[in-house]
mmCIF file of C-alpha atoms in Angstrom:
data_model
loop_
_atom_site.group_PDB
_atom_site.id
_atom_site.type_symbol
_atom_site.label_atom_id
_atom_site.label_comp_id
_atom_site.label_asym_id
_atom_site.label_seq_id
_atom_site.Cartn_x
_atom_site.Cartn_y
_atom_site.Cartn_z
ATOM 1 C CA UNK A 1 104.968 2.621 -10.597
ATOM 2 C CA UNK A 2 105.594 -0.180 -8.093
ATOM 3 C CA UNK A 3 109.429 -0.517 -8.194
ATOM 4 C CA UNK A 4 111.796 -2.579 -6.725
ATOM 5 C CA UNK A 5 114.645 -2.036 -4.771
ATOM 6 C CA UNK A 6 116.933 -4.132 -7.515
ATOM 7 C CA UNK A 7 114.686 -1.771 -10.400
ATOM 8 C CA UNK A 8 116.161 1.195 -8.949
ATOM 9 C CA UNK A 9 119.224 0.155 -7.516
ATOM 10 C CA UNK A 10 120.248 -0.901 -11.367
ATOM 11 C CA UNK A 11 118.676 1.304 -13.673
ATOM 12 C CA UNK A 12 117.816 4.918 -11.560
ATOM 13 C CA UNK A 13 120.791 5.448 -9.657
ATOM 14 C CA UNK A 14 123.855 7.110 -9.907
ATOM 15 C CA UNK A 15 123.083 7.850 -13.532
ATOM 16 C CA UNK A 16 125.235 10.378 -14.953
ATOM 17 C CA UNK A 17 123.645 10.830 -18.747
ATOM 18 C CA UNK A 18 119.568 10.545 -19.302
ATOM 19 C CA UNK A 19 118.366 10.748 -22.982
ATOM 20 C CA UNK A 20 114.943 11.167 -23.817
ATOM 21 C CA UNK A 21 114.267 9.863 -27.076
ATOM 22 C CA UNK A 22 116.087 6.664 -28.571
ATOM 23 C CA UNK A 23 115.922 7.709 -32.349
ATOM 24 C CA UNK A 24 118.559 8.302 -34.101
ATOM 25 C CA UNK A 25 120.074 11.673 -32.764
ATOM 26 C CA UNK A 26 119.233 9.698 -29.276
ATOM 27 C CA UNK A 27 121.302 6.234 -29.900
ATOM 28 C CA UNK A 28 124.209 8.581 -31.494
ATOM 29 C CA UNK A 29 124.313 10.703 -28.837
ATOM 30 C CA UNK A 30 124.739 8.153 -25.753
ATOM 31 C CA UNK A 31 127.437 6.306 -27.942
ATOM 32 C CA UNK A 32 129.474 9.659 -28.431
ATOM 33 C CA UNK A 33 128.718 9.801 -24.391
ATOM 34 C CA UNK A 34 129.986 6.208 -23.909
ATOM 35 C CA UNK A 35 133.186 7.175 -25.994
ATOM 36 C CA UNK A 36 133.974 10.040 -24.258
ATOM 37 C CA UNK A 37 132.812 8.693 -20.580
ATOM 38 C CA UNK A 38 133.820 5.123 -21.024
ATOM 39 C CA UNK A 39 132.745 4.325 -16.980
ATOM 40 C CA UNK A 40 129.646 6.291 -16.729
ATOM 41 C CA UNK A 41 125.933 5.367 -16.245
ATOM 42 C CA UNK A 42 123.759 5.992 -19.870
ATOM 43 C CA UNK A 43 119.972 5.913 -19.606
ATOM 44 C CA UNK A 44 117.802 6.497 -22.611
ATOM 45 C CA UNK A 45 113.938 6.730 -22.060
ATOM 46 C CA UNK A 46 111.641 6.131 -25.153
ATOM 47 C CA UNK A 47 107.712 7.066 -25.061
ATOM 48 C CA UNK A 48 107.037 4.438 -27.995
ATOM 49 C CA UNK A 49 107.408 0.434 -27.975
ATOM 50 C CA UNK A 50 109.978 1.717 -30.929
ATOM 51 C CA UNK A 51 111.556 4.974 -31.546
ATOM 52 C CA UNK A 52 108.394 7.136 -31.756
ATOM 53 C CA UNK A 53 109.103 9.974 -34.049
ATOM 54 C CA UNK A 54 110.550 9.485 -37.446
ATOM 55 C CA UNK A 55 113.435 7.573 -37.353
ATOM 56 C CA UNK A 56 111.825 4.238 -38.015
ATOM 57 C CA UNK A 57 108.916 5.446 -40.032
ATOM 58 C CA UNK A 58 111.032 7.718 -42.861
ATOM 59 C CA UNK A 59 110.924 6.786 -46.694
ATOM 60 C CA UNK A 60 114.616 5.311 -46.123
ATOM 61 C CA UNK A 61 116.046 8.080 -48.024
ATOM 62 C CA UNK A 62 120.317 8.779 -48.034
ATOM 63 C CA UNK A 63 119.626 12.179 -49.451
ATOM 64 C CA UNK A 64 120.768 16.137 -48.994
ATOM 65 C CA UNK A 65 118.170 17.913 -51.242
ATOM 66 C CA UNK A 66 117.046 18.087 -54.467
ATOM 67 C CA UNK A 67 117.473 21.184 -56.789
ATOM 68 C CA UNK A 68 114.165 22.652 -56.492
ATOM 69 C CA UNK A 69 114.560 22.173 -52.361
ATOM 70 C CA UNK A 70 117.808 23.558 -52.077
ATOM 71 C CA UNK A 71 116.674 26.306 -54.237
ATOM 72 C CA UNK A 72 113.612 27.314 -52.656
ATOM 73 C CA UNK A 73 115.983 27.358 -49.391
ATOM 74 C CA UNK A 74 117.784 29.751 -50.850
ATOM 75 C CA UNK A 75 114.880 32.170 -50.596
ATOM 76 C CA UNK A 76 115.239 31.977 -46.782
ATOM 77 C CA UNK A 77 118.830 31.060 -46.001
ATOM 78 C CA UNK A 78 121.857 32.650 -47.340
ATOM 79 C CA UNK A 79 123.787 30.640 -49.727
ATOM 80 C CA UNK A 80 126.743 30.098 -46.792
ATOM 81 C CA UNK A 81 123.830 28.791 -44.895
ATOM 82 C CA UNK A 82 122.463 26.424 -47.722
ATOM 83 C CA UNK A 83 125.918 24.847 -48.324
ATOM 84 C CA UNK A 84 126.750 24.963 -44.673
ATOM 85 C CA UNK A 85 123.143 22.839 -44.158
ATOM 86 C CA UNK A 86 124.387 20.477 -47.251
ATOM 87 C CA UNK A 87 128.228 19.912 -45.965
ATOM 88 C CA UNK A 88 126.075 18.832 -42.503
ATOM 89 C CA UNK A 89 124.081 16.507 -43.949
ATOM 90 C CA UNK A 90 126.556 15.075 -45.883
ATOM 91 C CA UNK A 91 128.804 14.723 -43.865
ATOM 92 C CA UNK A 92 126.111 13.203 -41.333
ATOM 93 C CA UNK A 93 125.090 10.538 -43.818
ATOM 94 C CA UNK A 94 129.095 9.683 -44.209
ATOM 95 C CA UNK A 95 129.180 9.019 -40.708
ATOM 96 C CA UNK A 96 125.968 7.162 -40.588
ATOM 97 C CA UNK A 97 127.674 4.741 -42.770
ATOM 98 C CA UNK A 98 131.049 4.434 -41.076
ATOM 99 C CA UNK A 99 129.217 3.944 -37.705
ATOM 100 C CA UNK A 100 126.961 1.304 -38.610
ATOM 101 C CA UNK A 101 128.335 -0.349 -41.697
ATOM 102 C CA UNK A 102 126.591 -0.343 -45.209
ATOM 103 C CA UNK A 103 125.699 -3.944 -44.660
ATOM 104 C CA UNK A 104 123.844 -2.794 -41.801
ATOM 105 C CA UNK A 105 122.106 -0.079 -43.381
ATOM 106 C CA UNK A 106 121.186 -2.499 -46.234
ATOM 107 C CA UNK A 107 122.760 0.499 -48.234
ATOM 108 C CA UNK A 108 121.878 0.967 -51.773
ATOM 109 C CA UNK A 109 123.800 3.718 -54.093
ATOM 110 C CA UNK A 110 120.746 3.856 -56.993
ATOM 111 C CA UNK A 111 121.391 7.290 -56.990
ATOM 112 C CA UNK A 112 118.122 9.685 -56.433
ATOM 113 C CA UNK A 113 115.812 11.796 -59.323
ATOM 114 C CA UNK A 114 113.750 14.737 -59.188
ATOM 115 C CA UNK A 115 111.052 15.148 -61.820
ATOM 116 C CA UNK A 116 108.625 17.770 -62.691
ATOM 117 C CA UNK A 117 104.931 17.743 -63.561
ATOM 118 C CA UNK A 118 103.616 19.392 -66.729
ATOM 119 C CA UNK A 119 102.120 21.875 -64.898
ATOM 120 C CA UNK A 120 104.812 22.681 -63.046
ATOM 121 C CA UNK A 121 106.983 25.104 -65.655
ATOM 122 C CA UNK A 122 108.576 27.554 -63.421
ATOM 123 C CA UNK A 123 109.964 25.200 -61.320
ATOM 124 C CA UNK A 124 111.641 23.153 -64.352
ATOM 125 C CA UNK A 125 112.935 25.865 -66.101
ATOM 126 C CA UNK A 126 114.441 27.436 -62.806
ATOM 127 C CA UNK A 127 116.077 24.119 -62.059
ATOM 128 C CA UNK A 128 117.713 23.778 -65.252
ATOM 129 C CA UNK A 129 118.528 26.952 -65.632
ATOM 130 C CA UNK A 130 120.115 27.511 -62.216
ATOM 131 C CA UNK A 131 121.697 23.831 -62.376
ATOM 132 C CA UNK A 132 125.199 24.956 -63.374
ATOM 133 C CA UNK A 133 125.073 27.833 -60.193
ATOM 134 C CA UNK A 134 124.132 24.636 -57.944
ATOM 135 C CA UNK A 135 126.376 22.456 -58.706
ATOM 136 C CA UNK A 136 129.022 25.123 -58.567
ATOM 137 C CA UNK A 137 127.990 26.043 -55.394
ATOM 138 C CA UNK A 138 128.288 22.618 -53.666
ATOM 139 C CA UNK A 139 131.715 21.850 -55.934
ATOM 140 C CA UNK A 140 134.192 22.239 -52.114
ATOM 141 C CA UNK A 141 132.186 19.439 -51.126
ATOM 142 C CA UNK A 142 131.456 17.285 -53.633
ATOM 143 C CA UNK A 143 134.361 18.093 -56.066
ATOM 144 C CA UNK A 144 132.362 17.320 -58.888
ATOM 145 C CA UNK A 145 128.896 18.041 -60.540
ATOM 146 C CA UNK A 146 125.955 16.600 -58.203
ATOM 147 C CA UNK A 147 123.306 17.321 -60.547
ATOM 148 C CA UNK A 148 122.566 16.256 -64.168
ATOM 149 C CA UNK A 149 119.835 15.964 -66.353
ATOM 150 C CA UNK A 150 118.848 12.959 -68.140
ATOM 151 C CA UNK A 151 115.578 11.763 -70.282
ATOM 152 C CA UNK A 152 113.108 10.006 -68.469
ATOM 153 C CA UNK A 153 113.791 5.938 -68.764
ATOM 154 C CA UNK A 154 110.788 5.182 -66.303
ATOM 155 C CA UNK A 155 107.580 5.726 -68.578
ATOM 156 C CA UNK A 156 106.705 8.239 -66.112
ATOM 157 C CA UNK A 157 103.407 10.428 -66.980
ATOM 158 C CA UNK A 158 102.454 13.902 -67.520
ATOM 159 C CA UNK A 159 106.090 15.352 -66.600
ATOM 160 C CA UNK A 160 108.618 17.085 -68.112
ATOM 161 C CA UNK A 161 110.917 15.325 -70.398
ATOM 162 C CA UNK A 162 114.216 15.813 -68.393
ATOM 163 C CA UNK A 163 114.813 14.500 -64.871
ATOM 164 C CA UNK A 164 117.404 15.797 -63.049
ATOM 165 C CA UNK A 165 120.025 12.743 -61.740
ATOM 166 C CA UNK A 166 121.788 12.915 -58.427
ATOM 167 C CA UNK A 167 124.383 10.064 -58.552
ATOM 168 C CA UNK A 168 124.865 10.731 -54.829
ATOM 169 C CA UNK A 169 121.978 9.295 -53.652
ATOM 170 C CA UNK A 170 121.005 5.888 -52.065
ATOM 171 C CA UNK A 171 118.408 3.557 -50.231
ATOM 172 C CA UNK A 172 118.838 2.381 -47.063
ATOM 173 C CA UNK A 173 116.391 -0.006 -44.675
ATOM 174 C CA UNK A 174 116.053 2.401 -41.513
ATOM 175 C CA UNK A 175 114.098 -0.654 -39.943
ATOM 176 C CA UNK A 176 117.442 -2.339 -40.264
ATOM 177 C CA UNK A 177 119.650 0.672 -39.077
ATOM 178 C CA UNK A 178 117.953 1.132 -35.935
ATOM 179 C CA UNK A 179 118.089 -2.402 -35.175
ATOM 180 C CA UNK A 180 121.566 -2.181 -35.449
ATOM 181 C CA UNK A 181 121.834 1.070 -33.815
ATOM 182 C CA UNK A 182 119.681 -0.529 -30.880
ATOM 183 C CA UNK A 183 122.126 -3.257 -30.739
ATOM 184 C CA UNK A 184 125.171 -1.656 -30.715
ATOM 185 C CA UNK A 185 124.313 0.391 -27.916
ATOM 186 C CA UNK A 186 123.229 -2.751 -26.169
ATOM 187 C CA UNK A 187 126.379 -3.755 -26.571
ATOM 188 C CA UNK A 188 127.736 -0.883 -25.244
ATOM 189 C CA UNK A 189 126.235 -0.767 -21.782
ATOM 190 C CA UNK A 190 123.704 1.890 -22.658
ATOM 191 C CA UNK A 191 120.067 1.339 -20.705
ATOM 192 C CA UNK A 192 116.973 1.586 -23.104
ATOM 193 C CA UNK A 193 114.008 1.736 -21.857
ATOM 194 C CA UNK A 194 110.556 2.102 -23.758
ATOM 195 C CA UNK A 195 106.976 3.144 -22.629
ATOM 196 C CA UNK A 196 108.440 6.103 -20.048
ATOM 197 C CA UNK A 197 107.165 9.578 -21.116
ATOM 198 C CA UNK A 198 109.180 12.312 -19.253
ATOM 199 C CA UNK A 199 106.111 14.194 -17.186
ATOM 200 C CA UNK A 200 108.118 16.923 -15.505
ATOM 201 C CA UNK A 201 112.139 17.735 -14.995
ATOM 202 C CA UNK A 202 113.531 19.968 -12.283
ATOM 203 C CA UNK A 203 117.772 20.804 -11.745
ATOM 204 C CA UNK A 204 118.467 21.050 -8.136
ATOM 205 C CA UNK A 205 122.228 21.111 -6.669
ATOM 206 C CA UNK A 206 122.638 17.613 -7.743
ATOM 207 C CA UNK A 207 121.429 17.636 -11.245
ATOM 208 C CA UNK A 208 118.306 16.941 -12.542
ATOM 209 C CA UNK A 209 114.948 15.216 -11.001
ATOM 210 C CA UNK A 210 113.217 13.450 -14.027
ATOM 211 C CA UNK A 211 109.371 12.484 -13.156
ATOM 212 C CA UNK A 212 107.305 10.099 -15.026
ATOM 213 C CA UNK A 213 104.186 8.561 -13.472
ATOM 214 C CA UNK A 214 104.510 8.210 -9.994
ATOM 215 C CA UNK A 215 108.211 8.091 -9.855
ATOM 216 C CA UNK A 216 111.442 10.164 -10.070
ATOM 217 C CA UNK A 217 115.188 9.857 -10.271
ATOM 218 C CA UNK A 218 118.030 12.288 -10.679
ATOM 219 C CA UNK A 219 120.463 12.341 -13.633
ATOM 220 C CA UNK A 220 123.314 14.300 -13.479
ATOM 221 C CA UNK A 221 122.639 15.747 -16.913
ATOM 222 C CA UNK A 222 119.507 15.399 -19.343
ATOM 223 C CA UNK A 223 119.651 15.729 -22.673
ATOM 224 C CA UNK A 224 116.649 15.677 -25.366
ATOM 225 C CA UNK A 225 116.635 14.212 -28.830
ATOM 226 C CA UNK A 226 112.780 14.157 -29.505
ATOM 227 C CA UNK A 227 112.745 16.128 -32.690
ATOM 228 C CA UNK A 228 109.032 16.997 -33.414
ATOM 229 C CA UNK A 229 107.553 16.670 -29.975
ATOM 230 C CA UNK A 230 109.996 19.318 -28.927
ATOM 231 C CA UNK A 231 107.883 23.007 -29.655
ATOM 232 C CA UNK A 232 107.575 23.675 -25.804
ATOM 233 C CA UNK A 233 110.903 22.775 -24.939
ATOM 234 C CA UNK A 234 112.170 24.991 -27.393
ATOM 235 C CA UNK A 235 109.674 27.801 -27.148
ATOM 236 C CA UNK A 236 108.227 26.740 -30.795
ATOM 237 C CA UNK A 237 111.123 27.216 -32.574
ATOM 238 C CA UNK A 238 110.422 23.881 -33.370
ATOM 239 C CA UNK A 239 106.692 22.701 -35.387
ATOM 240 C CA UNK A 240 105.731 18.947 -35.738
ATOM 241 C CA UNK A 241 105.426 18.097 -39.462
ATOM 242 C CA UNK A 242 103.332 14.928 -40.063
ATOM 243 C CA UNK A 243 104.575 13.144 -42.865
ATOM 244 C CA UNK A 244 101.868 10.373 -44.460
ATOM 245 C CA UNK A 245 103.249 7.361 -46.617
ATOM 246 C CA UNK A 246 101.886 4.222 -48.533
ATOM 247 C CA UNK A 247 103.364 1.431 -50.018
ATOM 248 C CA UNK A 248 102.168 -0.857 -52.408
ATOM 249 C CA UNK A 249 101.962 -4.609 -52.745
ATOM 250 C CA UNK A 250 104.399 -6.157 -55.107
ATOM 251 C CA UNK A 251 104.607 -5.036 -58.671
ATOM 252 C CA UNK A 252 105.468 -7.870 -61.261
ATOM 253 C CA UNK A 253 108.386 -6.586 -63.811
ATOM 254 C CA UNK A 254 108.567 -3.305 -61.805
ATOM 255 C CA UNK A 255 111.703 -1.240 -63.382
ATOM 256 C CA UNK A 256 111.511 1.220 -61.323
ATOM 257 C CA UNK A 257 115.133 1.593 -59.394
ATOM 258 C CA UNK A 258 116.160 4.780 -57.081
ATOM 259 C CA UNK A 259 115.013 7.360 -54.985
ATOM 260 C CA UNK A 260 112.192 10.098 -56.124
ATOM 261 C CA UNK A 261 111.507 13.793 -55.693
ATOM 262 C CA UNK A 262 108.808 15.902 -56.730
ATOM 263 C CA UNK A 263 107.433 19.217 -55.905
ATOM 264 C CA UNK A 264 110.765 20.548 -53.547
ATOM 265 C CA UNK A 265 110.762 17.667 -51.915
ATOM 266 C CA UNK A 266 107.179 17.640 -50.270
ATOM 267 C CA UNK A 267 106.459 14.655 -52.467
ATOM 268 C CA UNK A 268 108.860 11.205 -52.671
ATOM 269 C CA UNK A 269 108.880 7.534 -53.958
ATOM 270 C CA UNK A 270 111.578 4.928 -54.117
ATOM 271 C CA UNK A 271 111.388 1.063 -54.960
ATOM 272 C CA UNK A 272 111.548 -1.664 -52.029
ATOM 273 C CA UNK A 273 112.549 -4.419 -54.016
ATOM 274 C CA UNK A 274 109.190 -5.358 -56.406
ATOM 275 C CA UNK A 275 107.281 -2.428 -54.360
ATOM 276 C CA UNK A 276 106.308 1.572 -54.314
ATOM 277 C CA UNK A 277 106.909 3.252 -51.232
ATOM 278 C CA UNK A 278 105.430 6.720 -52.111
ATOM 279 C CA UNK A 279 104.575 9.627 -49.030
ATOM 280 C CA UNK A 280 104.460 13.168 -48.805
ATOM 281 C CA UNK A 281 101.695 15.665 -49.175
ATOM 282 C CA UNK A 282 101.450 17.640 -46.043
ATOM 283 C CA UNK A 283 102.098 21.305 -48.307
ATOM 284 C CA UNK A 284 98.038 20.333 -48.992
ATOM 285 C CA UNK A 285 97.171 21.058 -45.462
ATOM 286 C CA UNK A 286 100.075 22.503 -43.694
ATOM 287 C CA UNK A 287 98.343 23.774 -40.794
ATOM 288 C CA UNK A 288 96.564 20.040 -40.174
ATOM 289 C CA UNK A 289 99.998 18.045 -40.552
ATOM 290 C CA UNK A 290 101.245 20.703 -37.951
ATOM 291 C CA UNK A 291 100.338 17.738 -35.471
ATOM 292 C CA UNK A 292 102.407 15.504 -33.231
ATOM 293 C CA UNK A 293 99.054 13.207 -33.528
ATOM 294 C CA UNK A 294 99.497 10.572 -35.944
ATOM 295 C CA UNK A 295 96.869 9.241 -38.652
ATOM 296 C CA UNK A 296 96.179 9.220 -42.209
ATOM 297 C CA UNK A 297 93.910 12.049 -43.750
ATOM 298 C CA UNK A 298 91.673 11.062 -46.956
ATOM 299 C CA UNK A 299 93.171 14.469 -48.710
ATOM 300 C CA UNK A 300 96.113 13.289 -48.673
ATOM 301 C CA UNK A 301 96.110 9.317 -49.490
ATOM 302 C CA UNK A 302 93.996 9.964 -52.193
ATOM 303 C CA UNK A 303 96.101 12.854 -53.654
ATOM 304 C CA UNK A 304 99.607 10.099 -53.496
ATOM 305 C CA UNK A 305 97.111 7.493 -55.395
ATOM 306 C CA UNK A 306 95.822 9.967 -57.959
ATOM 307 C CA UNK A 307 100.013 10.533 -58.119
ATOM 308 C CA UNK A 308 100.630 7.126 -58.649
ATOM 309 C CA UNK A 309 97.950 6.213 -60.806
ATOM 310 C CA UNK A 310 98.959 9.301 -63.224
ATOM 311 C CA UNK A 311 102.632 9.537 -62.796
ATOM 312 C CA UNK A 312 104.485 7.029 -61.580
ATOM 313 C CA UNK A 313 102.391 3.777 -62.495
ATOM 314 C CA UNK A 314 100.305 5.133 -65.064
ATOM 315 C CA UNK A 315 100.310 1.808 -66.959
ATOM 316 C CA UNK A 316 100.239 -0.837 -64.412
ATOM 317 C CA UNK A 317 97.589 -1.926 -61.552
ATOM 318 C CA UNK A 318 98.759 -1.941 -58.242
ATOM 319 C CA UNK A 319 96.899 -2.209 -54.567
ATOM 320 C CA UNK A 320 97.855 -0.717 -51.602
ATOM 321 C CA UNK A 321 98.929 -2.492 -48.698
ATOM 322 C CA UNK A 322 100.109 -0.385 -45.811
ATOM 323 C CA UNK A 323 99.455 3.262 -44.974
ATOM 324 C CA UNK A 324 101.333 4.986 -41.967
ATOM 325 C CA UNK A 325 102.731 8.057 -40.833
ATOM 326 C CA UNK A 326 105.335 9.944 -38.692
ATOM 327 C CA UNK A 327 106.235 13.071 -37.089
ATOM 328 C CA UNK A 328 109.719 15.775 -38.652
ATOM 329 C CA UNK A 329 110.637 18.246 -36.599
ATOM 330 C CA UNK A 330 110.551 21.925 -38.675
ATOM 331 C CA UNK A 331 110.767 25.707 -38.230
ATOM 332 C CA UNK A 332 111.566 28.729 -39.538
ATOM 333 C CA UNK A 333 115.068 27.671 -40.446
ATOM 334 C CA UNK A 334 116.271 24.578 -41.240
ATOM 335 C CA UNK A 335 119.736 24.719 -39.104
ATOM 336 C CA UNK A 336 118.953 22.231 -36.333
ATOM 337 C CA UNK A 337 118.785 23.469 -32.818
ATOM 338 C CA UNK A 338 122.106 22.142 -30.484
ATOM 339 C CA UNK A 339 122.135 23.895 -27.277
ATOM 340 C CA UNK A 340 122.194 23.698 -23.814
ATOM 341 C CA UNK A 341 119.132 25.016 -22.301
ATOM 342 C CA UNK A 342 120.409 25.364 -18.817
ATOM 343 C CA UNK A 343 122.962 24.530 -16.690
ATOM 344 C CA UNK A 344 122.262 20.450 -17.010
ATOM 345 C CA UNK A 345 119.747 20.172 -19.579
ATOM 346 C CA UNK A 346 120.410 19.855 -23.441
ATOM 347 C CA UNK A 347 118.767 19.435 -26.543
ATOM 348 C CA UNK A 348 119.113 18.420 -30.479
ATOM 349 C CA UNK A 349 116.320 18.987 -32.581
ATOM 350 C CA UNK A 350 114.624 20.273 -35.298
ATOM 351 C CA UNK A 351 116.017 17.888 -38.141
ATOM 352 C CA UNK A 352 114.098 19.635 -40.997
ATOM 353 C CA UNK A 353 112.679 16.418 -42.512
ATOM 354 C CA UNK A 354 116.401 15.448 -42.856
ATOM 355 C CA UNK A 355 117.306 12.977 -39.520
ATOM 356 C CA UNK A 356 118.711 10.091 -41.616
ATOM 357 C CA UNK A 357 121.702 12.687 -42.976
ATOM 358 C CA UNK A 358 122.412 14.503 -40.185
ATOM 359 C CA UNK A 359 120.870 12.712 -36.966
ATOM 360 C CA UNK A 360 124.592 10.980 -36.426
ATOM 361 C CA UNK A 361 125.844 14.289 -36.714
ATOM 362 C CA UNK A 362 123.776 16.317 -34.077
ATOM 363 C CA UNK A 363 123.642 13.408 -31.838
ATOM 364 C CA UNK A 364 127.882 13.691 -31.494
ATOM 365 C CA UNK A 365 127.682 17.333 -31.513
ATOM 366 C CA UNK A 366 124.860 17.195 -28.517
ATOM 367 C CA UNK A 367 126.895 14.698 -26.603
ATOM 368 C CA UNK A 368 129.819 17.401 -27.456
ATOM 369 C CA UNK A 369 128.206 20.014 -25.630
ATOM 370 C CA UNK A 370 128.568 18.245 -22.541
ATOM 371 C CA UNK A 371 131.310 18.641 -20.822
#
């Protein structure tokens, strides 16, 4: 990099907080920094043109888990855990809102349904079944039932008659809340830049020495909010999960309203407006959507068409018009990772597929940890 003495003057010195990522654990963390540090220097560093992991390439889901995902959690979490992961993403998604504004968010409270296939019987009757024990479990938080089952309204194929109706559950645009995420911290005297991939960091007596290209700085502290590209940083306690999606063109007379679940979550599909966004499918090939690469794989995309054509829009035509992916942060358990790594270097990661409930959450508590 050829910089100028005004280029580094203004942006790489004397900075007191660098960010790498500018998602949304990134953006949420420097304004909880700005709050608490009203006069210091915030840089945030972004590899992409946009927020390169997930945050502006999700299905635009306000959601906590369906039953059959919070259940199969249960086999690997204790219940304190379970709820504990539910009150946090709740509670994330509460201050998502109050942050940003619903307006902002383009919020939509459709409330969200999971549905089973025909095929799947276990799974159905152990979600019915067990419905009463989850809703009593997440009662202290809620303080009523989340979960209820209702007969499908949708025409929906080859699935069990009941769905099961979370009333919690809403839409949002994330295109539209990163925008205004971007802009508030605009606003806020918080330094964005895009196109710099950290190469190398190093603490010294100062702080920290960041490199990229042919250049370095030093930032009093460093902190990391990169989510899925964060396995060696965290000594692979964190795995990329690809996550592929499609959307259709506009459906005439589409009645089709909410947010979708199938399969413990690895499948969902909401409306946008007249259209079907529909993505999942990496439990078809975990170990090649274990990949911070992204891409569309032919097993997949055809798999969410058969879906659709079967399913969800067994009676009408429809034509797809945009295919795309991005990249979840996941591991062996689903509590995110907040720590300090060493004496000036920090991270939040490992969002479990959730970032849009708890990324404003674990970007506060990582600009907590600094002190």
């Amino acid at each position: 990099m050829n910089l100028s003495y005004w280029e580094i003057k203004n942006w790489f010195a004397n900075v007191d907080y660098t960010i790498v990522g500018s998602g949304i654990v990134g953006l949420h963390c420097a304004l909880a920094l700005r709050e608490k540090y009203p006069n210091s220097k915030i840089l945030v560093l972004e590899k992409g043109i946009l927020p390169q992991g997930a945050s502006t390439k999700n299905a635009g889901f306000a959601c906590f888990g369906s039953v059959s995902e919070i259940l199969d959690d249960l086999k690997s979490h204790s219940e304190e855990e379970v709820i504990q992961l539910i009150r946090k993403r709740w509670n994330g998604l509460q201050l998502l809102r109050k942050n940003l504004g619903d307006s902002a968010l383009d919020f939509k409270p459709f409330g969200g349904y999971e549905l089973f296939l025909k095929e799947d019987e276990s799974s159905y009757s152990e979600c019915l079944q067990r419905l009463p024990f989850v809703n009593e479990i997440l009662k202290p938080i809620f303080r009523n039932d989340v979960f209820n089952k209702e007969v499908d309204r949708f025409d929906f194929k080859n699935i069990h008659e009941y769905l099961i109706f979370n009333p919690f559950e809403a839409q949002i645009d994330t295109g539209k809340m990163m925008n205004a995420l971007l802009q508030k911290a605009i606003a806020n005297n918080i330094m964005i830049l895009n196109h710099i991939e950290v190469a190398a960091f190093h603490e010294n007596n100062i702080g920290v020495q960041i490199s990229f290209d042919d250049f370095s700085f030093i930032s009093k502290k460093l902190l990391f909010a990169t989510n899925g590209f964060a396995q060696k940083l965290t000594n692979n306690q964190v795995k990329p999960a690809r996550a592929q999606v499609l959307i259709t063109e506009p459906i005439p007379n589409l009645d089709i309203k909410g947010t979708f679940h199938l399969d413990k979550g690895y499948y969902y599909f909401r409306n946008i407006y007249d259209r079907i966004l529909f993505g999942g499918g990496r439990n078809l090939d975990f170990s090649g959507e274990t990949t911070t690469e992204f891409g569309e794989t032919e097993l997949i995309q055809n798999h969410l068409e058969k879906l659709l054509k079967e399913v969800i829009l067994p009676d009408t035509d429809f034509k797809i018009a945009h295919r795309w992916s991005g990249i979840m942060g996941m591991g062996s358990s689903k509590n995110p990772i907040v720590e300090q790594i060493s004496d000036n270097v920090f991270c939040g990661v490992r969002l479990g597929g959730m970032g849009v409930a708890i990324g404003s959450l674990i970007g506060k508590e990582l600009a907590d940890l600094v002190q």
